[in-house]
């Protein structure tokens, strides 16, 4: 042991590779699902909703306006 301790590789590098691959897979999944969008442009989303046409209920015609009242008789010219 005159040269110092011997370092034995324990094989822990496989864990690091697995973590890097997992992170890469998550990033790729986010690209495909659209969570990460590097295009910068926005998408126009057109939504069409078909609703039935609503009409006002049929009503009877409005009653005719009453005839104007007859004018009052004229006052006598001599005041009495």
mmCIF file with all atom_site columns, N, CA and C in Angstrom:
data_model
loop_
_atom_site.group_PDB
_atom_site.id
_atom_site.type_symbol
_atom_site.label_atom_id
_atom_site.label_alt_id
_atom_site.label_comp_id
_atom_site.label_asym_id
_atom_site.label_entity_id
_atom_site.label_seq_id
_atom_site.pdbx_PDB_ins_code
_atom_site.Cartn_x
_atom_site.Cartn_y
_atom_site.Cartn_z
_atom_site.occupancy
_atom_site.B_iso_or_equiv
_atom_site.pdbx_formal_charge
_atom_site.auth_seq_id
_atom_site.auth_comp_id
_atom_site.auth_asym_id
_atom_site.auth_atom_id
_atom_site.pdbx_PDB_model_num
ATOM 1   N N  . UNK A 1 1  ? 0.830    -1.178 0.000   1.00 0.00 ? 1  UNK A N  1
ATOM 2   C CA . UNK A 1 1  ? 0.000    0.000  0.000   1.00 0.00 ? 1  UNK A CA 1
ATOM 3   C C  . UNK A 1 1  ? 0.877    1.245  0.000   1.00 0.00 ? 1  UNK A C  1
ATOM 4   N N  . UNK A 1 2  ? 1.978    1.111  -0.570  1.00 0.00 ? 2  UNK A N  1
ATOM 5   C CA . UNK A 1 2  ? 2.868    2.261  -0.609  1.00 0.00 ? 2  UNK A CA 1
ATOM 6   C C  . UNK A 1 2  ? 2.396    3.307  -1.601  1.00 0.00 ? 2  UNK A C  1
ATOM 7   N N  . UNK A 1 3  ? 1.586    2.878  -2.573  1.00 0.00 ? 3  UNK A N  1
ATOM 8   C CA . UNK A 1 3  ? 1.107    3.813  -3.592  1.00 0.00 ? 3  UNK A CA 1
ATOM 9   C C  . UNK A 1 3  ? -0.186   4.505  -3.180  1.00 0.00 ? 3  UNK A C  1
ATOM 10  N N  . UNK A 1 4  ? -0.755   4.239  -2.063  1.00 0.00 ? 4  UNK A N  1
ATOM 11  C CA . UNK A 1 4  ? -1.995   4.857  -1.630  1.00 0.00 ? 4  UNK A CA 1
ATOM 12  C C  . UNK A 1 4  ? -3.168   3.909  -1.789  1.00 0.00 ? 4  UNK A C  1
ATOM 13  N N  . UNK A 1 5  ? -4.338   4.345  -1.350  1.00 0.00 ? 5  UNK A N  1
ATOM 14  C CA . UNK A 1 5  ? -5.501   3.449  -1.417  1.00 0.00 ? 5  UNK A CA 1
ATOM 15  C C  . UNK A 1 5  ? -5.952   3.223  -2.863  1.00 0.00 ? 5  UNK A C  1
ATOM 16  N N  . UNK A 1 6  ? -6.500   2.055  -3.090  1.00 0.00 ? 6  UNK A N  1
ATOM 17  C CA . UNK A 1 6  ? -7.019   1.719  -4.409  1.00 0.00 ? 6  UNK A CA 1
ATOM 18  C C  . UNK A 1 6  ? -8.485   2.134  -4.475  1.00 0.00 ? 6  UNK A C  1
ATOM 19  N N  . UNK A 1 7  ? -8.867   2.909  -5.496  1.00 0.00 ? 7  UNK A N  1
ATOM 20  C CA . UNK A 1 7  ? -10.260  3.357  -5.649  1.00 0.00 ? 7  UNK A CA 1
ATOM 21  C C  . UNK A 1 7  ? -10.945  2.401  -6.607  1.00 0.00 ? 7  UNK A C  1
ATOM 22  N N  . UNK A 1 8  ? -12.043  1.846  -6.142  1.00 0.00 ? 8  UNK A N  1
ATOM 23  C CA . UNK A 1 8  ? -12.793  0.894  -6.953  1.00 0.00 ? 8  UNK A CA 1
ATOM 24  C C  . UNK A 1 8  ? -14.063  1.580  -7.423  1.00 0.00 ? 8  UNK A C  1
ATOM 25  N N  . UNK A 1 9  ? -14.297  1.539  -8.727  1.00 0.00 ? 9  UNK A N  1
ATOM 26  C CA . UNK A 1 9  ? -15.502  2.128  -9.287  1.00 0.00 ? 9  UNK A CA 1
ATOM 27  C C  . UNK A 1 9  ? -16.691  1.277  -8.879  1.00 0.00 ? 9  UNK A C  1
ATOM 28  N N  . UNK A 1 10 ? -17.628  1.902  -8.209  1.00 0.00 ? 10 UNK A N  1
ATOM 29  C CA . UNK A 1 10 ? -18.761  1.134  -7.705  1.00 0.00 ? 10 UNK A CA 1
ATOM 30  C C  . UNK A 1 10 ? -19.875  0.990  -8.734  1.00 0.00 ? 10 UNK A C  1
ATOM 31  N N  . UNK A 1 11 ? -19.760  1.613  -9.883  1.00 0.00 ? 11 UNK A N  1
ATOM 32  C CA . UNK A 1 11 ? -20.799  1.466  -10.905 1.00 0.00 ? 11 UNK A CA 1
ATOM 33  C C  . UNK A 1 11 ? -21.946  2.420  -10.731 1.00 0.00 ? 11 UNK A C  1
ATOM 34  N N  . UNK A 1 12 ? -21.766  3.523  -10.020 1.00 0.00 ? 12 UNK A N  1
ATOM 35  C CA . UNK A 1 12 ? -22.852  4.477  -9.798  1.00 0.00 ? 12 UNK A CA 1
ATOM 36  C C  . UNK A 1 12 ? -23.157  5.354  -10.992 1.00 0.00 ? 12 UNK A C  1
ATOM 37  N N  . UNK A 1 13 ? -22.413  5.232  -12.059 1.00 0.00 ? 13 UNK A N  1
ATOM 38  C CA . UNK A 1 13 ? -22.663  6.051  -13.245 1.00 0.00 ? 13 UNK A CA 1
ATOM 39  C C  . UNK A 1 13 ? -23.952  5.701  -13.953 1.00 0.00 ? 13 UNK A C  1
ATOM 40  N N  . UNK A 1 14 ? -24.446  4.516  -13.766 1.00 0.00 ? 14 UNK A N  1
ATOM 41  C CA . UNK A 1 14 ? -25.708  4.117  -14.405 1.00 0.00 ? 14 UNK A CA 1
ATOM 42  C C  . UNK A 1 14 ? -26.882  4.930  -13.908 1.00 0.00 ? 14 UNK A C  1
ATOM 43  N N  . UNK A 1 15 ? -26.844  5.305  -12.643 1.00 0.00 ? 15 UNK A N  1
ATOM 44  C CA . UNK A 1 15 ? -27.924  6.124  -12.090 1.00 0.00 ? 15 UNK A CA 1
ATOM 45  C C  . UNK A 1 15 ? -27.938  7.500  -12.733 1.00 0.00 ? 15 UNK A C  1
ATOM 46  N N  . UNK A 1 16 ? -26.772  8.073  -12.934 1.00 0.00 ? 16 UNK A N  1
ATOM 47  C CA . UNK A 1 16 ? -26.694  9.396  -13.556 1.00 0.00 ? 16 UNK A CA 1
ATOM 48  C C  . UNK A 1 16 ? -27.214  9.358  -14.986 1.00 0.00 ? 16 UNK A C  1
ATOM 49  N N  . UNK A 1 17 ? -26.898  8.310  -15.709 1.00 0.00 ? 17 UNK A N  1
ATOM 50  C CA . UNK A 1 17 ? -27.383  8.173  -17.085 1.00 0.00 ? 17 UNK A CA 1
ATOM 51  C C  . UNK A 1 17 ? -28.902  8.036  -17.097 1.00 0.00 ? 17 UNK A C  1
ATOM 52  N N  . UNK A 1 18 ? -29.448  7.291  -16.166 1.00 0.00 ? 18 UNK A N  1
ATOM 53  C CA . UNK A 1 18 ? -30.896  7.108  -16.102 1.00 0.00 ? 18 UNK A CA 1
ATOM 54  C C  . UNK A 1 18 ? -31.604  8.422  -15.786 1.00 0.00 ? 18 UNK A C  1
ATOM 55  N N  . UNK A 1 19 ? -31.033  9.222  -14.894 1.00 0.00 ? 19 UNK A N  1
ATOM 56  C CA . UNK A 1 19 ? -31.641  10.510 -14.547 1.00 0.00 ? 19 UNK A CA 1
ATOM 57  C C  . UNK A 1 19 ? -31.613  11.449 -15.748 1.00 0.00 ? 19 UNK A C  1
ATOM 58  N N  . UNK A 1 20 ? -30.505  11.489 -16.466 1.00 0.00 ? 20 UNK A N  1
ATOM 59  C CA . UNK A 1 20 ? -30.409  12.359 -17.647 1.00 0.00 ? 20 UNK A CA 1
ATOM 60  C C  . UNK A 1 20 ? -31.401  11.917 -18.719 1.00 0.00 ? 20 UNK A C  1
ATOM 61  N N  . UNK A 1 21 ? -31.520  10.629 -18.936 1.00 0.00 ? 21 UNK A N  1
ATOM 62  C CA . UNK A 1 21 ? -32.474  10.130 -19.933 1.00 0.00 ? 21 UNK A CA 1
ATOM 63  C C  . UNK A 1 21 ? -33.918  10.419 -19.521 1.00 0.00 ? 21 UNK A C  1
ATOM 64  N N  . UNK A 1 22 ? -34.214  10.331 -18.235 1.00 0.00 ? 22 UNK A N  1
ATOM 65  C CA . UNK A 1 22 ? -35.566  10.612 -17.762 1.00 0.00 ? 22 UNK A CA 1
ATOM 66  C C  . UNK A 1 22 ? -35.926  12.087 -17.969 1.00 0.00 ? 22 UNK A C  1
ATOM 67  N N  . UNK A 1 23 ? -34.961  12.967 -17.669 1.00 0.00 ? 23 UNK A N  1
ATOM 68  C CA . UNK A 1 23 ? -35.212  14.404 -17.866 1.00 0.00 ? 23 UNK A CA 1
ATOM 69  C C  . UNK A 1 23 ? -35.403  14.698 -19.350 1.00 0.00 ? 23 UNK A C  1
ATOM 70  N N  . UNK A 1 24 ? -34.600  14.097 -20.208 1.00 0.00 ? 24 UNK A N  1
ATOM 71  C CA . UNK A 1 24 ? -34.742  14.305 -21.650 1.00 0.00 ? 24 UNK A CA 1
ATOM 72  C C  . UNK A 1 24 ? -36.102  13.809 -22.138 1.00 0.00 ? 24 UNK A C  1
ATOM 73  N N  . UNK A 1 25 ? -36.559  12.677 -21.624 1.00 0.00 ? 25 UNK A N  1
ATOM 74  C CA . UNK A 1 25 ? -37.858  12.140 -22.037 1.00 0.00 ? 25 UNK A CA 1
ATOM 75  C C  . UNK A 1 25 ? -38.995  13.068 -21.599 1.00 0.00 ? 25 UNK A C  1
ATOM 76  N N  . UNK A 1 26 ? -38.886  13.637 -20.412 1.00 0.00 ? 26 UNK A N  1
ATOM 77  C CA . UNK A 1 26 ? -39.927  14.552 -19.935 1.00 0.00 ? 26 UNK A CA 1
ATOM 78  C C  . UNK A 1 26 ? -39.973  15.817 -20.787 1.00 0.00 ? 26 UNK A C  1
ATOM 79  N N  . UNK A 1 27 ? -38.804  16.350 -21.136 1.00 0.00 ? 27 UNK A N  1
ATOM 80  C CA . UNK A 1 27 ? -38.756  17.553 -21.972 1.00 0.00 ? 27 UNK A CA 1
ATOM 81  C C  . UNK A 1 27 ? -39.348  17.271 -23.351 1.00 0.00 ? 27 UNK A C  1
ATOM 82  N N  . UNK A 1 28 ? -39.019  16.142 -23.935 1.00 0.00 ? 28 UNK A N  1
ATOM 83  C CA . UNK A 1 28 ? -39.584  15.776 -25.243 1.00 0.00 ? 28 UNK A CA 1
ATOM 84  C C  . UNK A 1 28 ? -41.092  15.621 -25.153 1.00 0.00 ? 28 UNK A C  1
ATOM 85  N N  . UNK A 1 29 ? -41.580  15.027 -24.080 1.00 0.00 ? 29 UNK A N  1
ATOM 86  C CA . UNK A 1 29 ? -43.029  14.883 -23.895 1.00 0.00 ? 29 UNK A CA 1
ATOM 87  C C  . UNK A 1 29 ? -43.703  16.249 -23.804 1.00 0.00 ? 29 UNK A C  1
ATOM 88  N N  . UNK A 1 30 ? -43.074  17.188 -23.111 1.00 0.00 ? 30 UNK A N  1
ATOM 89  C CA . UNK A 1 30 ? -43.654  18.528 -23.005 1.00 0.00 ? 30 UNK A CA 1
ATOM 90  C C  . UNK A 1 30 ? -43.662  19.239 -24.349 1.00 0.00 ? 30 UNK A C  1
ATOM 91  N N  . UNK A 1 31 ? -42.676  18.994 -25.191 1.00 0.00 ? 31 UNK A N  1
ATOM 92  C CA . UNK A 1 31 ? -42.692  19.574 -26.542 1.00 0.00 ? 31 UNK A CA 1
ATOM 93  C C  . UNK A 1 31 ? -43.850  19.018 -27.353 1.00 0.00 ? 31 UNK A C  1
ATOM 94  N N  . UNK A 1 32 ? -44.030  17.692 -27.304 1.00 0.00 ? 32 UNK A N  1
ATOM 95  C CA . UNK A 1 32 ? -45.083  17.068 -28.106 1.00 0.00 ? 32 UNK A CA 1
ATOM 96  C C  . UNK A 1 32 ? -46.478  17.458 -27.630 1.00 0.00 ? 32 UNK A C  1
ATOM 97  N N  . UNK A 1 33 ? -46.661  17.643 -26.345 1.00 0.00 ? 33 UNK A N  1
ATOM 98  C CA . UNK A 1 33 ? -47.984  18.005 -25.838 1.00 0.00 ? 33 UNK A CA 1
ATOM 99  C C  . UNK A 1 33 ? -48.278  19.491 -25.982 1.00 0.00 ? 33 UNK A C  1
ATOM 100 N N  . UNK A 1 34 ? -47.274  20.297 -26.343 1.00 0.00 ? 34 UNK A N  1
ATOM 101 C CA . UNK A 1 34 ? -47.511  21.715 -26.558 1.00 0.00 ? 34 UNK A CA 1
ATOM 102 C C  . UNK A 1 34 ? -47.325  22.566 -25.323 1.00 0.00 ? 34 UNK A C  1
ATOM 103 N N  . UNK A 1 35 ? -46.917  21.986 -24.225 1.00 0.00 ? 35 UNK A N  1
ATOM 104 C CA . UNK A 1 35 ? -46.668  22.779 -23.021 1.00 0.00 ? 35 UNK A CA 1
ATOM 105 C C  . UNK A 1 35 ? -45.484  23.704 -23.264 1.00 0.00 ? 35 UNK A C  1
ATOM 106 N N  . UNK A 1 36 ? -44.460  23.198 -23.942 1.00 0.00 ? 36 UNK A N  1
ATOM 107 C CA . UNK A 1 36 ? -43.310  24.012 -24.331 1.00 0.00 ? 36 UNK A CA 1
ATOM 108 C C  . UNK A 1 36 ? -43.456  24.280 -25.824 1.00 0.00 ? 36 UNK A C  1
ATOM 109 N N  . UNK A 1 37 ? -43.541  25.576 -26.191 1.00 0.00 ? 37 UNK A N  1
ATOM 110 C CA . UNK A 1 37 ? -43.713  25.944 -27.587 1.00 0.00 ? 37 UNK A CA 1
ATOM 111 C C  . UNK A 1 37 ? -42.649  26.965 -27.942 1.00 0.00 ? 37 UNK A C  1
ATOM 112 N N  . UNK A 1 38 ? -41.706  26.586 -28.792 1.00 0.00 ? 38 UNK A N  1
ATOM 113 C CA . UNK A 1 38 ? -40.649  27.499 -29.197 1.00 0.00 ? 38 UNK A CA 1
ATOM 114 C C  . UNK A 1 38 ? -40.988  28.209 -30.502 1.00 0.00 ? 38 UNK A C  1
ATOM 115 N N  . UNK A 1 39 ? -42.149  27.921 -31.096 1.00 0.00 ? 39 UNK A N  1
ATOM 116 C CA . UNK A 1 39 ? -42.527  28.557 -32.340 1.00 0.00 ? 39 UNK A CA 1
ATOM 117 C C  . UNK A 1 39 ? -42.771  30.038 -32.169 1.00 0.00 ? 39 UNK A C  1
ATOM 118 N N  . UNK A 1 40 ? -43.191  30.459 -31.012 1.00 0.00 ? 40 UNK A N  1
ATOM 119 C CA . UNK A 1 40 ? -43.418  31.868 -30.745 1.00 0.00 ? 40 UNK A CA 1
ATOM 120 C C  . UNK A 1 40 ? -44.744  32.372 -31.265 1.00 0.00 ? 40 UNK A C  1
ATOM 121 N N  . UNK A 1 41 ? -45.310  31.753 -32.268 1.00 0.00 ? 41 UNK A N  1
ATOM 122 C CA . UNK A 1 41 ? -46.577  32.199 -32.822 1.00 0.00 ? 41 UNK A CA 1
ATOM 123 C C  . UNK A 1 41 ? -47.742  31.665 -32.022 1.00 0.00 ? 41 UNK A C  1
ATOM 124 N N  . UNK A 1 42 ? -48.850  32.350 -32.149 1.00 0.00 ? 42 UNK A N  1
ATOM 125 C CA . UNK A 1 42 ? -50.050  31.879 -31.473 1.00 0.00 ? 42 UNK A CA 1
ATOM 126 C C  . UNK A 1 42 ? -50.947  31.187 -32.484 1.00 0.00 ? 42 UNK A C  1
ATOM 127 N N  . UNK A 1 43 ? -51.715  30.274 -32.023 1.00 0.00 ? 43 UNK A N  1
ATOM 128 C CA . UNK A 1 43 ? -52.641  29.555 -32.890 1.00 0.00 ? 43 UNK A CA 1
ATOM 129 C C  . UNK A 1 43 ? -54.026  30.147 -32.726 1.00 0.00 ? 43 UNK A C  1
ATOM 130 N N  . UNK A 1 44 ? -54.707  30.342 -33.845 1.00 0.00 ? 44 UNK A N  1
ATOM 131 C CA . UNK A 1 44 ? -56.092  30.798 -33.795 1.00 0.00 ? 44 UNK A CA 1
ATOM 132 C C  . UNK A 1 44 ? -56.982  29.579 -33.630 1.00 0.00 ? 44 UNK A C  1
ATOM 133 N N  . UNK A 1 45 ? -57.756  29.605 -32.590 1.00 0.00 ? 45 UNK A N  1
ATOM 134 C CA . UNK A 1 45 ? -58.676  28.508 -32.328 1.00 0.00 ? 45 UNK A CA 1
ATOM 135 C C  . UNK A 1 45 ? -60.079  29.010 -32.601 1.00 0.00 ? 45 UNK A C  1
ATOM 136 N N  . UNK A 1 46 ? -60.702  28.430 -33.595 1.00 0.00 ? 46 UNK A N  1
ATOM 137 C CA . UNK A 1 46 ? -62.065  28.827 -33.945 1.00 0.00 ? 46 UNK A CA 1
ATOM 138 C C  . UNK A 1 46 ? -63.034  27.824 -33.345 1.00 0.00 ? 46 UNK A C  1
ATOM 139 N N  . UNK A 1 47 ? -63.931  28.339 -32.546 1.00 0.00 ? 47 UNK A N  1
ATOM 140 C CA . UNK A 1 47 ? -64.919  27.485 -31.894 1.00 0.00 ? 47 UNK A CA 1
ATOM 141 C C  . UNK A 1 47 ? -66.285  27.892 -32.413 1.00 0.00 ? 47 UNK A C  1
ATOM 142 N N  . UNK A 1 48 ? -67.007  26.929 -32.943 1.00 0.00 ? 48 UNK A N  1
ATOM 143 C CA . UNK A 1 48 ? -68.344  27.201 -33.456 1.00 0.00 ? 48 UNK A CA 1
ATOM 144 C C  . UNK A 1 48 ? -69.337  26.464 -32.572 1.00 0.00 ? 48 UNK A C  1
ATOM 145 N N  . UNK A 1 49 ? -70.294  27.207 -32.068 1.00 0.00 ? 49 UNK A N  1
ATOM 146 C CA . UNK A 1 49 ? -71.314  26.621 -31.204 1.00 0.00 ? 49 UNK A CA 1
ATOM 147 C C  . UNK A 1 49 ? -72.648  26.775 -31.906 1.00 0.00 ? 49 UNK A C  1
ATOM 148 N N  . UNK A 1 50 ? -73.304  25.666 -32.175 1.00 0.00 ? 50 UNK A N  1
ATOM 149 C CA . UNK A 1 50 ? -74.611  25.711 -32.817 1.00 0.00 ? 50 UNK A CA 1
ATOM 150 C C  . UNK A 1 50 ? -75.681  25.777 -31.734 1.00 0.00 ? 50 UNK A C  1
ATOM 151 N N  . UNK A 1 51 ? -76.412  26.874 -31.722 1.00 0.00 ? 51 UNK A N  1
ATOM 152 C CA . UNK A 1 51 ? -77.494  27.031 -30.754 1.00 0.00 ? 51 UNK A CA 1
ATOM 153 C C  . UNK A 1 51 ? -78.794  27.222 -31.523 1.00 0.00 ? 51 UNK A C  1
ATOM 154 N N  . UNK A 1 52 ? -79.879  26.744 -30.988 1.00 0.00 ? 52 UNK A N  1
ATOM 155 C CA . UNK A 1 52 ? -81.151  26.915 -31.698 1.00 0.00 ? 52 UNK A CA 1
ATOM 156 C C  . UNK A 1 52 ? -81.574  28.378 -31.705 1.00 0.00 ? 52 UNK A C  1
ATOM 157 N N  . UNK A 1 53 ? -82.244  28.772 -32.780 1.00 0.00 ? 53 UNK A N  1
ATOM 158 C CA . UNK A 1 53 ? -82.715  30.143 -32.897 1.00 0.00 ? 53 UNK A CA 1
ATOM 159 C C  . UNK A 1 53 ? -83.922  30.316 -31.978 1.00 0.00 ? 53 UNK A C  1
ATOM 160 N N  . UNK A 1 54 ? -83.886  31.367 -31.194 1.00 0.00 ? 54 UNK A N  1
ATOM 161 C CA . UNK A 1 54 ? -84.969  31.629 -30.254 1.00 0.00 ? 54 UNK A CA 1
ATOM 162 C C  . UNK A 1 54 ? -85.787  32.790 -30.799 1.00 0.00 ? 54 UNK A C  1
ATOM 163 N N  . UNK A 1 55 ? -87.078  32.570 -30.931 1.00 0.00 ? 55 UNK A N  1
ATOM 164 C CA . UNK A 1 55 ? -87.967  33.616 -31.437 1.00 0.00 ? 55 UNK A CA 1
ATOM 165 C C  . UNK A 1 55 ? -88.892  34.065 -30.323 1.00 0.00 ? 55 UNK A C  1
ATOM 166 N N  . UNK A 1 56 ? -89.328  35.314 -30.432 1.00 0.00 ? 56 UNK A N  1
ATOM 167 C CA . UNK A 1 56 ? -90.269  35.842 -29.444 1.00 0.00 ? 56 UNK A CA 1
ATOM 168 C C  . UNK A 1 56 ? -91.613  35.150 -29.627 1.00 0.00 ? 56 UNK A C  1
ATOM 169 N N  . UNK A 1 57 ? -92.309  34.914 -28.541 1.00 0.00 ? 57 UNK A N  1
ATOM 170 C CA . UNK A 1 57 ? -93.618  34.260 -28.675 1.00 0.00 ? 57 UNK A CA 1
ATOM 171 C C  . UNK A 1 57 ? -94.601  35.174 -29.413 1.00 0.00 ? 57 UNK A C  1
ATOM 172 N N  . UNK A 1 58 ? -95.508  34.552 -30.126 1.00 0.00 ? 58 UNK A N  1
ATOM 173 C CA . UNK A 1 58 ? -96.519  35.311 -30.872 1.00 0.00 ? 58 UNK A CA 1
ATOM 174 C C  . UNK A 1 58 ? -97.471  35.973 -29.876 1.00 0.00 ? 58 UNK A C  1
ATOM 175 N N  . UNK A 1 59 ? -97.744  37.237 -30.097 1.00 0.00 ? 59 UNK A N  1
ATOM 176 C CA . UNK A 1 59 ? -98.661  37.971 -29.215 1.00 0.00 ? 59 UNK A CA 1
ATOM 177 C C  . UNK A 1 59 ? -99.819  38.502 -30.035 1.00 0.00 ? 59 UNK A C  1
ATOM 178 N N  . UNK A 1 60 ? -100.901 38.812 -29.364 1.00 0.00 ? 60 UNK A N  1
ATOM 179 C CA . UNK A 1 60 ? -102.045 39.391 -30.067 1.00 0.00 ? 60 UNK A CA 1
ATOM 180 C C  . UNK A 1 60 ? -101.702 40.833 -30.403 1.00 0.00 ? 60 UNK A C  1
ATOM 181 N N  . UNK A 1 61 ? -102.320 41.367 -31.434 1.00 0.00 ? 61 UNK A N  1
ATOM 182 C CA . UNK A 1 61 ? -101.992 42.747 -31.797 1.00 0.00 ? 61 UNK A CA 1
ATOM 183 C C  . UNK A 1 61 ? -102.336 43.707 -30.667 1.00 0.00 ? 61 UNK A C  1
ATOM 184 N N  . UNK A 1 62 ? -101.599 44.782 -30.605 1.00 0.00 ? 62 UNK A N  1
ATOM 185 C CA . UNK A 1 62 ? -101.828 45.779 -29.549 1.00 0.00 ? 62 UNK A CA 1
ATOM 186 C C  . UNK A 1 62 ? -103.191 46.428 -29.746 1.00 0.00 ? 62 UNK A C  1
ATOM 187 N N  . UNK A 1 63 ? -103.874 46.742 -28.652 1.00 0.00 ? 63 UNK A N  1
ATOM 188 C CA . UNK A 1 63 ? -105.199 47.387 -28.811 1.00 0.00 ? 63 UNK A CA 1
ATOM 189 C C  . UNK A 1 63 ? -105.030 48.767 -29.441 1.00 0.00 ? 63 UNK A C  1
ATOM 190 N N  . UNK A 1 64 ? -106.058 49.141 -30.181 1.00 0.00 ? 64 UNK A N  1
ATOM 191 C CA . UNK A 1 64 ? -106.020 50.432 -30.868 1.00 0.00 ? 64 UNK A CA 1
ATOM 192 C C  . UNK A 1 64 ? -106.069 51.554 -29.825 1.00 0.00 ? 64 UNK A C  1
ATOM 193 N N  . UNK A 1 65 ? -105.397 52.640 -30.148 1.00 0.00 ? 65 UNK A N  1
ATOM 194 C CA . UNK A 1 65 ? -105.395 53.776 -29.236 1.00 0.00 ? 65 UNK A CA 1
ATOM 195 C C  . UNK A 1 65 ? -106.794 54.390 -29.195 1.00 0.00 ? 65 UNK A C  1
ATOM 196 N N  . UNK A 1 66 ? -107.227 54.860 -28.024 1.00 0.00 ? 66 UNK A N  1
ATOM 197 C CA . UNK A 1 66 ? -108.574 55.455 -27.966 1.00 0.00 ? 66 UNK A CA 1
ATOM 198 C C  . UNK A 1 66 ? -108.628 56.754 -28.780 1.00 0.00 ? 66 UNK A C  1
ATOM 199 N N  . UNK A 1 67 ? -109.831 57.037 -29.264 1.00 0.00 ? 67 UNK A N  1
ATOM 200 C CA . UNK A 1 67 ? -110.024 58.248 -30.071 1.00 0.00 ? 67 UNK A CA 1
ATOM 201 C C  . UNK A 1 67 ? -109.806 59.468 -29.190 1.00 0.00 ? 67 UNK A C  1
ATOM 202 N N  . UNK A 1 68 ? -109.287 60.539 -29.749 1.00 0.00 ? 68 UNK A N  1
ATOM 203 C CA . UNK A 1 68 ? -109.084 61.739 -28.918 1.00 0.00 ? 68 UNK A CA 1
ATOM 204 C C  . UNK A 1 68 ? -110.422 62.289 -28.441 1.00 0.00 ? 68 UNK A C  1
ATOM 205 N N  . UNK A 1 69 ? -110.390 62.898 -27.292 1.00 0.00 ? 69 UNK A N  1
ATOM 206 C CA . UNK A 1 69 ? -111.622 63.483 -26.721 1.00 0.00 ? 69 UNK A CA 1
ATOM 207 C C  . UNK A 1 69 ? -112.077 64.664 -27.558 1.00 0.00 ? 69 UNK A C  1
ATOM 208 N N  . UNK A 1 70 ? -113.388 64.886 -27.536 1.00 0.00 ? 70 UNK A N  1
ATOM 209 C CA . UNK A 1 70 ? -113.928 65.999 -28.307 1.00 0.00 ? 70 UNK A CA 1
ATOM 210 C C  . UNK A 1 70 ? -113.484 67.310 -27.633 1.00 0.00 ? 70 UNK A C  1
ATOM 211 N N  . UNK A 1 71 ? -113.264 68.344 -28.427 1.00 0.00 ? 71 UNK A N  1
ATOM 212 C CA . UNK A 1 71 ? -112.835 69.604 -27.843 1.00 0.00 ? 71 UNK A CA 1
ATOM 213 C C  . UNK A 1 71 ? -113.947 70.206 -26.972 1.00 0.00 ? 71 UNK A C  1
ATOM 214 N N  . UNK A 1 72 ? -113.547 70.969 -26.002 1.00 0.00 ? 72 UNK A N  1
ATOM 215 C CA . UNK A 1 72 ? -114.528 71.627 -25.113 1.00 0.00 ? 72 UNK A CA 1
ATOM 216 C C  . UNK A 1 72 ? -115.261 72.709 -25.913 1.00 0.00 ? 72 UNK A C  1
ATOM 217 N N  . UNK A 1 73 ? -116.543 72.952 -25.528 1.00 0.00 ? 73 UNK A N  1
ATOM 218 C CA . UNK A 1 73 ? -117.275 73.985 -26.260 1.00 0.00 ? 73 UNK A CA 1
ATOM 219 C C  . UNK A 1 73 ? -116.634 75.377 -26.055 1.00 0.00 ? 73 UNK A C  1
ATOM 220 N N  . UNK A 1 74 ? -116.760 76.200 -27.034 1.00 0.00 ? 74 UNK A N  1
ATOM 221 C CA . UNK A 1 74 ? -116.175 77.530 -26.960 1.00 0.00 ? 74 UNK A CA 1
ATOM 222 C C  . UNK A 1 74 ? -116.917 78.374 -25.949 1.00 0.00 ? 74 UNK A C  1
ATOM 223 N N  . UNK A 1 75 ? -116.180 79.203 -25.267 1.00 0.00 ? 75 UNK A N  1
ATOM 224 C CA . UNK A 1 75 ? -116.797 80.114 -24.264 1.00 0.00 ? 75 UNK A CA 1
ATOM 225 C C  . UNK A 1 75 ? -117.559 81.223 -25.009 1.00 0.00 ? 75 UNK A C  1
ATOM 226 N N  . UNK A 1 76 ? -118.649 81.725 -24.408 1.00 0.00 ? 76 UNK A N  1
ATOM 227 C CA . UNK A 1 76 ? -119.371 82.812 -25.061 1.00 0.00 ? 76 UNK A CA 1
ATOM 228 C C  . UNK A 1 76 ? -118.498 84.079 -25.197 1.00 0.00 ? 76 UNK A C  1
ATOM 229 N N  . UNK A 1 77 ? -118.736 84.789 -26.223 1.00 0.00 ? 77 UNK A N  1
ATOM 230 C CA . UNK A 1 77 ? -117.911 85.953 -26.523 1.00 0.00 ? 77 UNK A CA 1
ATOM 231 C C  . UNK A 1 77 ? -118.147 87.092 -25.529 1.00 0.00 ? 77 UNK A C  1
ATOM 232 N N  . UNK A 1 78 ? -119.318 87.218 -24.955 1.00 0.00 ? 78 UNK A N  1
ATOM 233 C CA . UNK A 1 78 ? -119.592 88.339 -24.061 1.00 0.00 ? 78 UNK A CA 1
ATOM 234 C C  . UNK A 1 78 ? -119.222 88.048 -22.604 1.00 0.00 ? 78 UNK A C  1
ATOM 235 N N  . UNK A 1 79 ? -118.642 86.886 -22.327 1.00 0.00 ? 79 UNK A N  1
ATOM 236 C CA . UNK A 1 79 ? -118.188 86.560 -20.995 1.00 0.00 ? 79 UNK A CA 1
ATOM 237 C C  . UNK A 1 79 ? -119.314 86.178 -20.071 1.00 0.00 ? 79 UNK A C  1
ATOM 238 N N  . UNK A 1 80 ? -120.447 85.849 -20.549 1.00 0.00 ? 80 UNK A N  1
ATOM 239 C CA . UNK A 1 80 ? -121.489 85.553 -19.593 1.00 0.00 ? 80 UNK A CA 1
ATOM 240 C C  . UNK A 1 80 ? -122.485 84.661 -20.083 1.00 0.00 ? 80 UNK A C  1
#
